[in-house]
Short mmCIF file of C-alpha atoms and ligand atoms in Angstrom, two decimals:
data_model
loop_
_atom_site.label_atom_id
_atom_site.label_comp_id
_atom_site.label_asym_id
_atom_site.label_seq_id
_atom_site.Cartn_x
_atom_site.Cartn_y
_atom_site.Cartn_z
CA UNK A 84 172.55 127.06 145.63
CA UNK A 85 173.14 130.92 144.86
CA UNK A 86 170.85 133.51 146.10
CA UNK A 87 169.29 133.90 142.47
CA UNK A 88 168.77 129.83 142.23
CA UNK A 89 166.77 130.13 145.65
CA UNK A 90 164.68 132.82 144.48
CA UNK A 91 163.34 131.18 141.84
CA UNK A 92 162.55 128.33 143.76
CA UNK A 93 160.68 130.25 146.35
CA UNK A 94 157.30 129.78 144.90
CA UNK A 95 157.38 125.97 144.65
CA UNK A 96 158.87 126.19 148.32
CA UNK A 97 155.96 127.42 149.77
CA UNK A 98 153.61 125.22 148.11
CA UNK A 99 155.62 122.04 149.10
CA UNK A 100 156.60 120.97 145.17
CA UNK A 101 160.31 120.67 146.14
CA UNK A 102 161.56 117.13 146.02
CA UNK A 103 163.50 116.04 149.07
CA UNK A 104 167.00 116.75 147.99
CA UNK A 105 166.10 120.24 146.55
CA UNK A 106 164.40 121.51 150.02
CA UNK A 107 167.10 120.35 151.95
CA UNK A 108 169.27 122.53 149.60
CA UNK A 109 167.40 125.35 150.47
CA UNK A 110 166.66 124.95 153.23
CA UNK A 111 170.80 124.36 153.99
CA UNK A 112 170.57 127.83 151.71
CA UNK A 113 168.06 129.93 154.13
CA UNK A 114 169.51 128.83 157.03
CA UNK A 115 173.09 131.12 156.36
CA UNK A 116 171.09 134.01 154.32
CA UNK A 117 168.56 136.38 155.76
CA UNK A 118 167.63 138.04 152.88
CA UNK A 119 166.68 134.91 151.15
CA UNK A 120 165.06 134.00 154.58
CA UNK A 121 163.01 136.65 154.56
CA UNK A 122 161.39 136.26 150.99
CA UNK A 123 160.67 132.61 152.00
CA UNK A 124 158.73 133.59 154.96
CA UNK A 125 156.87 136.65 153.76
CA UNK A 126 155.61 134.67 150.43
CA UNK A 127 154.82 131.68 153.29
CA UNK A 128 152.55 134.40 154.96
CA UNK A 129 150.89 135.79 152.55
CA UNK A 130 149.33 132.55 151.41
CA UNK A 131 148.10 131.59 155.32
CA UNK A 132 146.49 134.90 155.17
CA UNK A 133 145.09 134.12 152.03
CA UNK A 134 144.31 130.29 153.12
CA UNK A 135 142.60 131.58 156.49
CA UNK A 136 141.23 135.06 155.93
CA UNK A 137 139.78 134.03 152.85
CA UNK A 138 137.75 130.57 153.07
CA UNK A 139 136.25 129.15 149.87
CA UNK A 140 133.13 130.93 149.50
CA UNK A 141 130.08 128.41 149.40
CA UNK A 142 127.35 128.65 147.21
CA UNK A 143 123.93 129.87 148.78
CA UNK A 144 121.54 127.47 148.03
CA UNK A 145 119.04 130.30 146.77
CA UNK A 146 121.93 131.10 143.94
CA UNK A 147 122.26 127.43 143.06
CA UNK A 148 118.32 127.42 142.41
CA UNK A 149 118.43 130.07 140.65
CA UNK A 150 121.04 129.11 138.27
CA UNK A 151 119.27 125.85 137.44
CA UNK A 152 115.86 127.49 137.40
CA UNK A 153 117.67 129.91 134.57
CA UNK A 154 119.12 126.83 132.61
CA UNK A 155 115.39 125.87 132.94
CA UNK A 156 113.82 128.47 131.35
CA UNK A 157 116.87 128.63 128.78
CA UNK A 158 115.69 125.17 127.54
CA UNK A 159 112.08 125.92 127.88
CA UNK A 160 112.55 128.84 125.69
CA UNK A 161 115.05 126.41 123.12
CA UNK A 162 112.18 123.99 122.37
CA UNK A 163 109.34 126.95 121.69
CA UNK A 164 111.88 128.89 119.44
CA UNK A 165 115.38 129.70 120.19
CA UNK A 166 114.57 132.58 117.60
CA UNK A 167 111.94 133.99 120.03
CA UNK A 168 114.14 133.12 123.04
CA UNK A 169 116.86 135.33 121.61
CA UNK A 170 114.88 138.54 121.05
CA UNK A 171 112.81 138.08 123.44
CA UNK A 172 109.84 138.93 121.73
CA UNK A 173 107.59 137.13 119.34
CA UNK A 174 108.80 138.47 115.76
CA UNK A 175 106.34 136.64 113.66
CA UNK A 176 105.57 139.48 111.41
CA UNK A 177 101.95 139.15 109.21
CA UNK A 178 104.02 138.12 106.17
CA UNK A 179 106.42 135.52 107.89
CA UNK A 180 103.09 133.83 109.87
CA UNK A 181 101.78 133.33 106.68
CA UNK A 182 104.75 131.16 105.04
CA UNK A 183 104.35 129.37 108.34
CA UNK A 184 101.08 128.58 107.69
CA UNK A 185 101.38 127.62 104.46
CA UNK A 186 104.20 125.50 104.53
CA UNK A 187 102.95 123.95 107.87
CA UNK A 188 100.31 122.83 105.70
CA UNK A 189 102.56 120.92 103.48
CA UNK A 190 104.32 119.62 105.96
CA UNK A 191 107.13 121.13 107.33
CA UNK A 192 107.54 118.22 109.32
CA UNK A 193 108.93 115.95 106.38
CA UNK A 194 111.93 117.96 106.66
CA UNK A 195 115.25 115.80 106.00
CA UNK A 196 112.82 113.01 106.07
CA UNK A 197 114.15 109.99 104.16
CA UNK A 198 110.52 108.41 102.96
CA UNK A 199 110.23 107.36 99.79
CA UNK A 200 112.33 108.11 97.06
CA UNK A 201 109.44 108.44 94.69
CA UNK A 202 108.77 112.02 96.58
CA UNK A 203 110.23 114.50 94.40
CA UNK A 204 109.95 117.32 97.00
CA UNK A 205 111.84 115.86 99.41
CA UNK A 206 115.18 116.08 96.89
CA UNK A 207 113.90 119.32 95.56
CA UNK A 208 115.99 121.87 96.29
CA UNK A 209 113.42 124.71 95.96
CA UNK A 210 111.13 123.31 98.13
CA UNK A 211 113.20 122.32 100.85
CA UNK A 212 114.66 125.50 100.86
CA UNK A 213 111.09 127.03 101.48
CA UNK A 214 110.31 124.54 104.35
CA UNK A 215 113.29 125.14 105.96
CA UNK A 216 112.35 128.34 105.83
CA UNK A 217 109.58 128.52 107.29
CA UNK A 218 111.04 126.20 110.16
CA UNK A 219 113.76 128.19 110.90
CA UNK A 220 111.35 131.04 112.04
CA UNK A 221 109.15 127.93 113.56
CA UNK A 222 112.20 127.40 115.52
CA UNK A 223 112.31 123.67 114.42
CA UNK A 224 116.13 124.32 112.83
CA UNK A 225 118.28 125.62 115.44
CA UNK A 226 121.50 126.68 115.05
CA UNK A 227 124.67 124.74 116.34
CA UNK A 228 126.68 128.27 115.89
CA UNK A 229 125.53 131.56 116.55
CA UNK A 230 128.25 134.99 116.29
CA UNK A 231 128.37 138.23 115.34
CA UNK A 232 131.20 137.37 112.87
CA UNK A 233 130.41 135.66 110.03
CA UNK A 234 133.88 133.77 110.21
CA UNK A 235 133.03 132.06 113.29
CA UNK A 236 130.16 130.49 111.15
CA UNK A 237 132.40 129.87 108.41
CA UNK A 238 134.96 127.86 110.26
CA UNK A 239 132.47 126.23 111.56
CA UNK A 240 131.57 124.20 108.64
CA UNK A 241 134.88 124.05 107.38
CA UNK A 242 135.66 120.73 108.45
CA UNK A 243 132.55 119.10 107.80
CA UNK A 244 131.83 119.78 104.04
CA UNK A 245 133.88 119.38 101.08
CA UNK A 246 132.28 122.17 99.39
CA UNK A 247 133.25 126.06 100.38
CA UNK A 248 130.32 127.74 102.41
CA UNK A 249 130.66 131.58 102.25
CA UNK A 250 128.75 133.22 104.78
CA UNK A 251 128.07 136.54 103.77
CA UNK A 252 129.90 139.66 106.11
CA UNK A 253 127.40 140.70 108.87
CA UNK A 254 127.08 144.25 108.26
CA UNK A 255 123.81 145.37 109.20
CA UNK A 256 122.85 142.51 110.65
CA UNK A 257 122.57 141.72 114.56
CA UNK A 258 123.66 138.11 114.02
CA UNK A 259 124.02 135.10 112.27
CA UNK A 260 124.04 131.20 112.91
CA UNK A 261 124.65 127.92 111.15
CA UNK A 262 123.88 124.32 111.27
CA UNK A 263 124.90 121.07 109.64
CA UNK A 264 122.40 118.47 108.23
CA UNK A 265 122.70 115.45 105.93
CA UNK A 266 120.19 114.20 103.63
CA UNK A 267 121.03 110.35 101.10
CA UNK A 268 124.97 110.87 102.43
CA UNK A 269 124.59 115.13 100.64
CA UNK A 270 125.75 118.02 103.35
CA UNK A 271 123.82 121.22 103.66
CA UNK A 272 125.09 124.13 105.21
CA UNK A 273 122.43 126.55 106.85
CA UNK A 274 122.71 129.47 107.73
CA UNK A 275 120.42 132.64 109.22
CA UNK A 276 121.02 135.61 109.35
CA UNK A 277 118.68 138.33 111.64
CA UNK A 278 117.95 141.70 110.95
CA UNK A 279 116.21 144.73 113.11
CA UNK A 280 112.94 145.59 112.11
CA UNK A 281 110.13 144.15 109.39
CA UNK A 282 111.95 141.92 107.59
CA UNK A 283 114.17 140.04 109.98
CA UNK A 284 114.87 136.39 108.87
CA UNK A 285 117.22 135.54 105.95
CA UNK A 286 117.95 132.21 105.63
CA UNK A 287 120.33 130.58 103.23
CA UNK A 288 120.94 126.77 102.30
CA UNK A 289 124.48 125.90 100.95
CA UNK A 290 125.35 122.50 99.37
CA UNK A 291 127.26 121.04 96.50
CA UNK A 292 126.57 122.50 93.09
CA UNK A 293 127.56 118.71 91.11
CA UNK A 294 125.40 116.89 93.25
CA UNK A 295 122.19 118.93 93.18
CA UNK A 296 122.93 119.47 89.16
CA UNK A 297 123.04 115.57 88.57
CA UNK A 298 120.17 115.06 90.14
CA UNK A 299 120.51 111.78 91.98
CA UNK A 300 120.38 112.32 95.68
CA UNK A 301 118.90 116.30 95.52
CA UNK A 302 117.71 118.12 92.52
CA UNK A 303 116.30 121.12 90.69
CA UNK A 304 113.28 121.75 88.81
CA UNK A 305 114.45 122.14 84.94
CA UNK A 306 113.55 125.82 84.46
CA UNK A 307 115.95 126.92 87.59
CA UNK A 308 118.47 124.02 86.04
CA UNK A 309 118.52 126.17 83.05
CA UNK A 310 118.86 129.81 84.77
CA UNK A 311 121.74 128.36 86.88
CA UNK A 312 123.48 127.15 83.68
CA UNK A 313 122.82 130.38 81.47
CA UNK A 314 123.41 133.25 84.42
CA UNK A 315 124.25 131.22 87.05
CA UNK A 316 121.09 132.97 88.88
CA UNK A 317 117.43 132.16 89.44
CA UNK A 318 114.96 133.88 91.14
CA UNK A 319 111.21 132.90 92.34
CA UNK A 320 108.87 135.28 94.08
CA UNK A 321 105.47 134.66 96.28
CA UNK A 322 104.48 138.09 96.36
CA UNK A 323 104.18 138.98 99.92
CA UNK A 324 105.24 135.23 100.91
CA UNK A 325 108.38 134.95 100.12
CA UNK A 326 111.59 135.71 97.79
CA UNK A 327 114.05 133.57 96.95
CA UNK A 328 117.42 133.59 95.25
CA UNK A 329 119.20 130.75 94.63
CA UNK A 330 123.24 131.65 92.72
CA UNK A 331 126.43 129.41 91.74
CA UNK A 332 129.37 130.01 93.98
CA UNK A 333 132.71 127.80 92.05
CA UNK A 334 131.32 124.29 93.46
CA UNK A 335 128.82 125.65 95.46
CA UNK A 336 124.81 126.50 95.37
CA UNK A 337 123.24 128.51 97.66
CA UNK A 338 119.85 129.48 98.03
CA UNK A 339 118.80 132.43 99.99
CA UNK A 340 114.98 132.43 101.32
CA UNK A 341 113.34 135.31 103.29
CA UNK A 342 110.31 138.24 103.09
CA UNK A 343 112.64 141.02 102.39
CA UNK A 344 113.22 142.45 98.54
CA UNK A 345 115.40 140.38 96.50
CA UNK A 346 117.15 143.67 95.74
CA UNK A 347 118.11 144.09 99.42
CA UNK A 348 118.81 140.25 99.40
CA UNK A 349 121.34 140.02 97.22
CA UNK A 350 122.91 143.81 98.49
CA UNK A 351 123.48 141.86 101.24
CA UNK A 352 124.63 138.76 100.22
CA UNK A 353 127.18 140.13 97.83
CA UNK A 354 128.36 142.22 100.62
CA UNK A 355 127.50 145.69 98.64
CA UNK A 356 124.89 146.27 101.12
CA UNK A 357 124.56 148.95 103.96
CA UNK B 191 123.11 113.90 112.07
CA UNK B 192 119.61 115.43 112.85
CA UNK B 193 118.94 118.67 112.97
CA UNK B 194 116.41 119.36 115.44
CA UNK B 195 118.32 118.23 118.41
CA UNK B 196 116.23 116.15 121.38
CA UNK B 197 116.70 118.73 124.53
CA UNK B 198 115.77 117.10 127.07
CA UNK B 199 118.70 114.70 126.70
CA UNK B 200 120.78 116.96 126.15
CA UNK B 201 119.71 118.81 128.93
CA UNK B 202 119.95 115.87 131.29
CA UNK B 203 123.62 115.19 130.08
CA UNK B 204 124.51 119.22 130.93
CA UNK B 205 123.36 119.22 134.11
CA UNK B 206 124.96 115.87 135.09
CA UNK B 207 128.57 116.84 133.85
CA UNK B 208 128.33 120.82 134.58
CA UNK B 209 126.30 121.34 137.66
CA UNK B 210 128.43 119.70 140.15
CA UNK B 211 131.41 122.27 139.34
CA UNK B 212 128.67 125.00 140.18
CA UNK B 213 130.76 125.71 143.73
CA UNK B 214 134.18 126.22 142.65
CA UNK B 215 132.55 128.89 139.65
CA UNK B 216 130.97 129.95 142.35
CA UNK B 217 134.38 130.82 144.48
CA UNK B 218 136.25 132.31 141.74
CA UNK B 219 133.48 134.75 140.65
CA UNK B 220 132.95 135.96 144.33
CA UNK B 221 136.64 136.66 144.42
CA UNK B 222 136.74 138.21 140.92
CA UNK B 223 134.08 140.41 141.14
CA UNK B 224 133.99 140.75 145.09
CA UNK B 225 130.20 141.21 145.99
CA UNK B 226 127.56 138.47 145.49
CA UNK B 227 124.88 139.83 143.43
CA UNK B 228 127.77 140.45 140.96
CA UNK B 229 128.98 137.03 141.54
CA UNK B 230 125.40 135.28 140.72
CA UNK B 231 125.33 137.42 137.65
CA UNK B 232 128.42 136.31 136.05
CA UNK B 233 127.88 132.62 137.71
CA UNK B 234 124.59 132.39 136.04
CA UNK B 235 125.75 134.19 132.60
CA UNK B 236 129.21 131.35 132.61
CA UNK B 237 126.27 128.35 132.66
CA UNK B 238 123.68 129.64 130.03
CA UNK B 239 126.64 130.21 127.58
CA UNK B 240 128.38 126.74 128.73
CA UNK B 241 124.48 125.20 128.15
CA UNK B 242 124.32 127.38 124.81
CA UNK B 243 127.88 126.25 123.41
CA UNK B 244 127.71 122.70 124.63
CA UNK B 245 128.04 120.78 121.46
CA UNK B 246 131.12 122.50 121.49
CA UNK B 247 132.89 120.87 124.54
CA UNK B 248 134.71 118.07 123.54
CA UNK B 249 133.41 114.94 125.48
CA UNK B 250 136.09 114.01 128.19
CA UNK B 251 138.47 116.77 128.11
CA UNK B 252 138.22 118.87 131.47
CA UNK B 253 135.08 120.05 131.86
CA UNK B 254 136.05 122.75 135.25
CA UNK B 255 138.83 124.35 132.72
CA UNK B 256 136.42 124.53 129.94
CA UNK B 257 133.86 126.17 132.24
CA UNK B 258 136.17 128.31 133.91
CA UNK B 259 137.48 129.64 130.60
CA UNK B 260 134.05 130.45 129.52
CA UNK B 261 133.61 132.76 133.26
CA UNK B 262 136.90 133.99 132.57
CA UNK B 263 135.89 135.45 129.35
CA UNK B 264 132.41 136.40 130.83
CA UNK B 265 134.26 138.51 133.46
CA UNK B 266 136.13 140.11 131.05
CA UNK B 267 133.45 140.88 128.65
CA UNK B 268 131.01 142.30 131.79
CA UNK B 269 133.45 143.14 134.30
CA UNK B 270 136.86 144.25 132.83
CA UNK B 271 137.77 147.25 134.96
CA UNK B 272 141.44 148.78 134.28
CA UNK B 273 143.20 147.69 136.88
CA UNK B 274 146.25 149.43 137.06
CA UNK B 275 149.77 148.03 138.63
CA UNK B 276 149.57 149.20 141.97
CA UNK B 277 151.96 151.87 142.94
CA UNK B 278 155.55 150.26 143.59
CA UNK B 279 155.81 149.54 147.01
CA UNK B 280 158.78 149.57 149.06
CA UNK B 281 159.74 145.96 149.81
CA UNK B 282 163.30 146.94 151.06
CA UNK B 283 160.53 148.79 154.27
CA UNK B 284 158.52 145.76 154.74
CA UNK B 285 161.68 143.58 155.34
CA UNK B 286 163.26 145.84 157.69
CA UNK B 287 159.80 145.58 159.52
CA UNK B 288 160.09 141.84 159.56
CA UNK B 289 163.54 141.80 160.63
CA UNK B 290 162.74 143.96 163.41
CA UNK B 291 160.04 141.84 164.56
CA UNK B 292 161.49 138.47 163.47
CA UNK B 293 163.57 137.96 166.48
CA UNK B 294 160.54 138.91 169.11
CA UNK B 295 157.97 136.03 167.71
CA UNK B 296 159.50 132.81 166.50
CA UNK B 297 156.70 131.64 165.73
CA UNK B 298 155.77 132.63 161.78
CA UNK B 299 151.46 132.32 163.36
CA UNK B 300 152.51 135.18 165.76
CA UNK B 301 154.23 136.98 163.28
CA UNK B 302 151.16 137.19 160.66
CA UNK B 303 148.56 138.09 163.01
CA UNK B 304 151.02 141.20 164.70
CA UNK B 305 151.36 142.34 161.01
CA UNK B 306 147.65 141.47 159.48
CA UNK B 307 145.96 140.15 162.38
CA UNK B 308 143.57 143.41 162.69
CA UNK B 309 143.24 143.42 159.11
CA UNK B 310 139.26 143.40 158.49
CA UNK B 311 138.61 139.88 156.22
CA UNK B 312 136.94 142.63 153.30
CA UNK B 313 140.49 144.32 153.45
CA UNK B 314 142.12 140.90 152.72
CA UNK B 315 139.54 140.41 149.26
CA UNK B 316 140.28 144.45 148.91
CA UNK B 317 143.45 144.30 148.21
CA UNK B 318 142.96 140.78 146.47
CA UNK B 319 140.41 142.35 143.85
CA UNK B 320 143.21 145.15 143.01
CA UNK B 321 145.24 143.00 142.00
CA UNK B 322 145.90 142.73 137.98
CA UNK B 323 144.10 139.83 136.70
CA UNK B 324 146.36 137.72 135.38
CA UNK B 325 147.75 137.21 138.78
CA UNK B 326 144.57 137.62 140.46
CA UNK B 327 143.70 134.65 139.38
CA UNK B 328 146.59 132.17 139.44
CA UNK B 329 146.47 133.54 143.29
CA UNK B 330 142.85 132.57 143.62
CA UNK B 331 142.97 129.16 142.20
CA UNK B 332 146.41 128.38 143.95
CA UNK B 333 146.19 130.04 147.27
CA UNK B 334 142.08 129.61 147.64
CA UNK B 335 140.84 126.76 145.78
CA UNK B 336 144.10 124.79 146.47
CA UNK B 337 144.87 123.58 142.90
CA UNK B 338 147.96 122.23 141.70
CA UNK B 339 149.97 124.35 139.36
CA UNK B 340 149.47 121.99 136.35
CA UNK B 341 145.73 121.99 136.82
CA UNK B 342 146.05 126.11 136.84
CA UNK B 343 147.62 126.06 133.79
CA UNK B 344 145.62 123.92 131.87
CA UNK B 345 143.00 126.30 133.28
CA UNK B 346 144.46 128.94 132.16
CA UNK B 347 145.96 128.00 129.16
CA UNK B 348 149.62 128.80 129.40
CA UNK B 349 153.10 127.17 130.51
CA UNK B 350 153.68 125.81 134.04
CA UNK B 351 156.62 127.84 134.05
CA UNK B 352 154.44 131.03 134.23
CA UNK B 353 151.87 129.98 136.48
CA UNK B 354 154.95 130.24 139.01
CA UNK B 355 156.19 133.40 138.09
CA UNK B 356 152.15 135.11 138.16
CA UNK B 357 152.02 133.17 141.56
CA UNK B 358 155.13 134.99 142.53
CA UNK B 359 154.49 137.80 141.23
CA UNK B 360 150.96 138.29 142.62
CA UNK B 361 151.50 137.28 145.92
CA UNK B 362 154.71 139.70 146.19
CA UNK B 363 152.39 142.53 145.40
CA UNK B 364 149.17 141.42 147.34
CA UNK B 365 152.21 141.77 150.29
CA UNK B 366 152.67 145.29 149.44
CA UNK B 367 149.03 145.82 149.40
CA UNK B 368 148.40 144.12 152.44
CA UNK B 369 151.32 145.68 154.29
CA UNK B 370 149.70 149.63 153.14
CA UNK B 371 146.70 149.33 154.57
CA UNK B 372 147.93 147.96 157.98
CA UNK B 373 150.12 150.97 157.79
CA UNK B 374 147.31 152.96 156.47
CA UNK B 375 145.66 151.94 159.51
CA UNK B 376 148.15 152.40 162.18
CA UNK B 377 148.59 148.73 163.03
CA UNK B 378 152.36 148.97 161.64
CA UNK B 379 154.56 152.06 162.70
CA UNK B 380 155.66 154.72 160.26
CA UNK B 381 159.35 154.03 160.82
ZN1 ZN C 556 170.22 134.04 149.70
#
């Protein structure tokens, strides 16, 4: 072994990874060569300083507490409303409380239920997309993804669903999240998205455009059947309940639920927005 | 797959497979940020994201390296100070003192504590903490927590062939650091 060959070896040396016949090498090496020497025995020191000046520091017991009180409160705050937990604050505005209400009154409960068949709500598209809605600011849908960049979200579903979701580009908004569901063997993409100020929800369903169109598993009422087909749009207002915009993307529909104006809405969907 | 997930089971399963990896965390945030309050901060940030992302851990990979990349990025996000190279130091001066002292104490014990035996233990993390990160902490998790180099680099995410050279690297200029401020404070003559 050459000085340069022992150098490199150095490292491993001190930590003991050398097999048998390689340390004796260098050691034979060290032995006849200072310099080399040297190295060996200041990298040697350094780590017994290390080792002995610096003992593992052990976890007070106070910061261990507090760490699972935190993780605690973290899952407390989960099951009220992982929307609330967030920001903090309750951000039920008049207009959004009212939804609630409503829809609570339906029954947002029968969300992704699979009763009976003979339930046309439950494969409506529409009215899902209104109950999940309103359970998405209940805090009942919580997201598996949350980022500030929209293709984080996007990947996200990517391997899960054979349709393409789009998630729209987060400008002006403080965040967004997805989740998966399944409902008779269909995928649906949600997403939110949350805004500063009054109108801070908007939530958007995503699924496959043939399979809601034939009608088997999920559906459409015939009048926003027709509005897809003609302009690919359709539109339905609660005046101050809700808006909602449902639009073709290639094999894609989405429908986009919230209390803001459905001119903001699609501004922001379509990206042309602040 | 349902969307409203059950918690409390989920809960339960975190705390079984995270919590008992809360000291070594622990450890590596004390010596990256070098002052306890800071250390609970970032310890306490690493576990609500871990809890917050954990449908994304993948169910029997290694759960310390997928915590320990979620502090690491923590610490960067909250703590990432510029820490600069430190100012070359003049090895060639640190061997000649060993040389000179070499032949007095055979004994490589004797030897550390004439040359950082009055070191103060805070001077030790000092000069630790200024190190550059990268080698910070491939020197932390080698030197302190006594892993093996593949563990660090599964850890860390990179070749075992450069966990060596960081290791080398950072301990050759946590030497020079050490060696100034023994100098700095008289314990090692000028010349
Ligand atoms: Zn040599």
């Amino acid at each position: 072994m050459n000085c340069s060959q022992v150098y490199e070896l150095i490292s491993e040396a001190v930590d003991h990874r050398l097999s048998g016949d390689v340390m004796r090498e260098f050691e034979a090496h060290l032995s006849k060569c200072g310099k080399c020497l040297s190295e060996f025995k200041a990298e040697e020191m350094i780590k017994s300083v290390l080792q002995y000046r610096l003992p593992r520091a052990v976890i007070p017991s106070e910061v261990y507490n507090a760490v699972v009180g935190a993780l605690a409160r973290e899952q407390q705050s989960q099951q009220r409303s992982w929307f609330a937990s967030l920001l903090g604050s309750p951000i039920l505005n008049p207009a959004v409380a009212f939804v609630l209400v409503i829809t609570l009154a339906v029954g947002v409960y029968s969300l992704f239920s699979t009763s009976s068949p003979k339930l046309p709500n439950d494969k409506n598209i529409i009215s899902q997309s209104i109950k999940n809605y309103a359970a998405v600011i209940a805090g009942n849908i919580k997201p598996k993804i949350m980022s500030h960049d929209a293709g984080d979200v996007e990947n996200y579903f990517k391997k899960d669903v054979s349709f393409d979701v789009s998630v729209a580009p987060t400008n002006g908004c403080d965040w967004c999240g997805g989740a998966l569901s399944e409902f008779h063997g269909v995928k649906f993409a949600h997403i939110v998205y949350k805004f500063g100020g009054e109108h801070n929800v908007l939530y958007v369903y995503q699924t496959d455009l043939e399979e809601a169109m034939k009608g088997e598993k999920i559906g459409l009422p015939a009048k926003a059947k027709d509005a897809l087909k003609k302009t690919g749009w359709y539109f339905e207002e609660k005046p101050g309940k809700y808006n909602l915009v449902m639009w073709k993307q290639k094999h894609t529909l989405c429908t986009a639920v919230s209390t803001m104006g459905r001119q903001k809405m699609i501004a922001f969907l379509t990206g042309t927005g602040e | 797959m349902a969307l409203t997930s059950n918690t409390k089971k989920i809960h339960k399963e975190f705390e079984a497979e995270a919590l008992p990896h809360m000291d070594i965390l622990y450890n590596y945030a004390m010596r990256m940020t070098g002052n306890p309050d800071d250390a609970h901060d970032l310890l306490q940030e690493t576990y609500l994201k871990a809890y917050r992302f954990w449908d994304k851990y993948e169910k029997g990979t290694n759960i310390r390296a997928w915590l320990f990349r979620i502090m690491k990025n923590t610490y960067i996000n909250l703590y990432r100070k510029t820490v600069k190279e430190p100012d070359t130091v003049d090895y060639d001066e640190i061997k000649n003192f060993y040389n000179t002292i070499k032949d007095e104490s055979a004994d490589p014990n004797d030897l550390q504590e004439k040359l950082f035996g009055q070191l103060l233990d805070d001077e030790v993390a000092k000069a630790l903490e200024s190190l550059p990160e990268d080698f910070r902490t491939v020197v932390i998790l080698c030197d302190i927590e006594g892993l093996t180099y593949e563990e660090i680099a599964e850890f860390v995410e990179c070749p075992v062939g450069t966990v060596r050279s960081r290791l080398h690297r950072g301990r050759k200029l946590l030497q020079g650091k050490l060696f100034e401020y023994a100098k700095s404070r008289g314990f090692i003559g000028k010349d």
